[in-house]
mmCIF file of C-alpha atoms in Angstrom:
data_model
loop_
_atom_site.group_PDB
_atom_site.id
_atom_site.type_symbol
_atom_site.label_atom_id
_atom_site.label_comp_id
_atom_site.label_asym_id
_atom_site.label_seq_id
_atom_site.Cartn_x
_atom_site.Cartn_y
_atom_site.Cartn_z
ATOM 1 C CA ARG A 1 52.050 -71.536 -13.347
ATOM 2 C CA TRP A 2 50.476 -73.416 -10.453
ATOM 3 C CA VAL A 3 49.660 -77.093 -9.775
ATOM 4 C CA LEU A 4 46.549 -77.983 -7.760
ATOM 5 C CA ASN A 5 46.915 -80.543 -5.021
ATOM 6 C CA HIS A 6 44.094 -82.179 -3.215
ATOM 7 C CA VAL A 7 44.697 -83.584 0.229
ATOM 8 C CA PRO A 8 42.094 -86.178 1.316
ATOM 9 C CA SER A 9 39.430 -84.285 3.224
ATOM 10 C CA ASN A 10 38.973 -87.181 5.649
ATOM 11 C CA LEU A 11 42.339 -86.355 7.254
ATOM 12 C CA PRO A 12 42.094 -84.337 10.475
ATOM 13 C CA LEU A 13 42.891 -80.676 9.960
ATOM 14 C CA ASN A 14 46.135 -80.826 11.988
ATOM 15 C CA VAL A 15 47.414 -83.828 10.003
ATOM 16 C CA ALA A 16 46.525 -82.295 6.677
ATOM 17 C CA SER A 17 48.111 -78.994 7.645
ATOM 18 C CA GLU A 18 51.301 -80.731 8.794
ATOM 19 C CA ASN A 19 51.530 -82.696 5.539
ATOM 20 C CA VAL A 20 51.236 -79.553 3.412
ATOM 21 C CA ARG A 21 53.737 -77.701 5.623
ATOM 22 C CA ASN A 22 56.178 -80.554 5.425
ATOM 23 C CA GLU A 23 55.944 -80.523 1.607
ATOM 24 C CA ARG A 24 56.348 -76.732 1.574
ATOM 25 C CA ASN A 25 59.431 -76.950 3.775
ATOM 26 C CA LYS A 26 60.978 -79.635 1.506
ATOM 27 C CA ARG A 27 60.402 -77.392 -1.545
ATOM 28 C CA LEU A 28 61.961 -74.482 0.237
ATOM 29 C CA LEU A 29 64.918 -76.638 1.211
ATOM 30 C CA ASP A 30 65.293 -77.821 -2.334
ATOM 31 C CA THR A 31 65.578 -74.153 -3.464
ATOM 32 C CA ASP A 32 67.886 -72.833 -0.750
ATOM 33 C CA TRP A 33 70.649 -72.766 -3.385
ATOM 34 C CA MET A 34 68.831 -69.871 -4.979
ATOM 35 C CA MET A 35 69.645 -67.718 -1.977
ATOM 36 C CA LEU A 36 73.290 -68.438 -1.485
ATOM 37 C CA LEU A 37 75.544 -65.492 -0.730
ATOM 38 C CA ASP A 38 77.567 -65.809 -3.919
ATOM 39 C CA ARG A 39 74.569 -65.367 -6.249
ATOM 40 C CA ILE A 40 71.817 -62.865 -6.923
ATOM 41 C CA PRO A 41 68.375 -64.499 -7.005
ATOM 42 C CA THR A 42 66.102 -63.609 -9.905
ATOM 43 C CA ASP A 43 62.672 -62.024 -9.417
ATOM 44 C CA MET A 44 61.107 -65.313 -10.474
ATOM 45 C CA GLN A 45 63.097 -67.224 -7.799
ATOM 46 C CA ILE A 46 62.127 -64.749 -5.099
ATOM 47 C CA GLU A 47 58.463 -64.874 -6.120
ATOM 48 C CA TYR A 48 58.501 -68.664 -6.230
ATOM 49 C CA ARG A 49 59.908 -68.973 -2.667
ATOM 50 C CA GLN A 50 57.521 -66.308 -1.391
ATOM 51 C CA ALA A 51 54.625 -68.208 -2.948
ATOM 52 C CA LEU A 52 55.737 -71.349 -1.138
ATOM 53 C CA ARG A 53 55.852 -69.428 2.180
ATOM 54 C CA ASP A 54 52.319 -68.132 1.475
ATOM 55 C CA ILE A 55 50.810 -71.602 0.963
ATOM 56 C CA THR A 56 49.180 -71.454 4.399
ATOM 57 C CA ASN A 57 47.342 -68.299 3.442
ATOM 58 C CA GLN A 58 45.508 -69.873 0.556
ATOM 59 C CA ILE A 59 41.661 -70.149 0.981
ATOM 60 C CA GLY A 60 41.662 -73.891 0.348
ATOM 61 C CA PHE A 61 44.502 -74.626 2.780
ATOM 62 C CA PRO A 62 45.129 -77.404 3.753
ATOM 63 C CA TYR A 63 42.774 -79.547 1.648
ATOM 64 C CA ASN A 64 43.069 -77.722 -1.680
ATOM 65 C CA VAL A 65 46.461 -76.214 -2.286
ATOM 66 C CA GLU A 66 47.748 -74.677 -5.477
ATOM 67 C CA TRP A 67 51.521 -75.215 -5.548
ATOM 68 C CA PRO A 68 53.693 -72.704 -7.385
ATOM 69 C CA VAL A 69 56.015 -74.108 -10.099
ATOM 70 C CA TYR A 70 59.422 -72.775 -10.698
ATOM 71 C CA ASP A 71 60.389 -73.235 -14.385
ATOM 72 C CA ARG A 72 64.106 -72.603 -14.756
ATOM 73 C CA ALA A 73 63.788 -72.774 -18.555
ATOM 74 C CA SER A 74 61.547 -69.719 -18.624
ATOM 75 C CA ASP A 75 63.621 -67.789 -16.020
ATOM 76 C CA SER A 76 65.855 -66.080 -18.544
ATOM 77 C CA ALA A 77 67.768 -64.217 -15.814
ATOM 78 C CA ALA A 78 68.721 -67.412 -13.942
ATOM 79 C CA GLN A 79 72.428 -67.893 -13.321
ATOM 80 C CA ASP A 80 74.124 -71.252 -13.821
#
């Protein structure tokens, strides 16, 4: 599942890119717990974090970005 995000196209490219990268970095930071040494990340968690890292490779970047969504409820292999 993905969520489309539109960044105002009147922003300069460097500002729009920085805004998206900052949001990406926040989302990665929020999921760092998935990669702690005392746990084994699920395939869904690995794919979600990789999709975040690949945001800048999207065709619409930085003005039209599709954000990945991690749905813990549907990640049946997730550890508590």
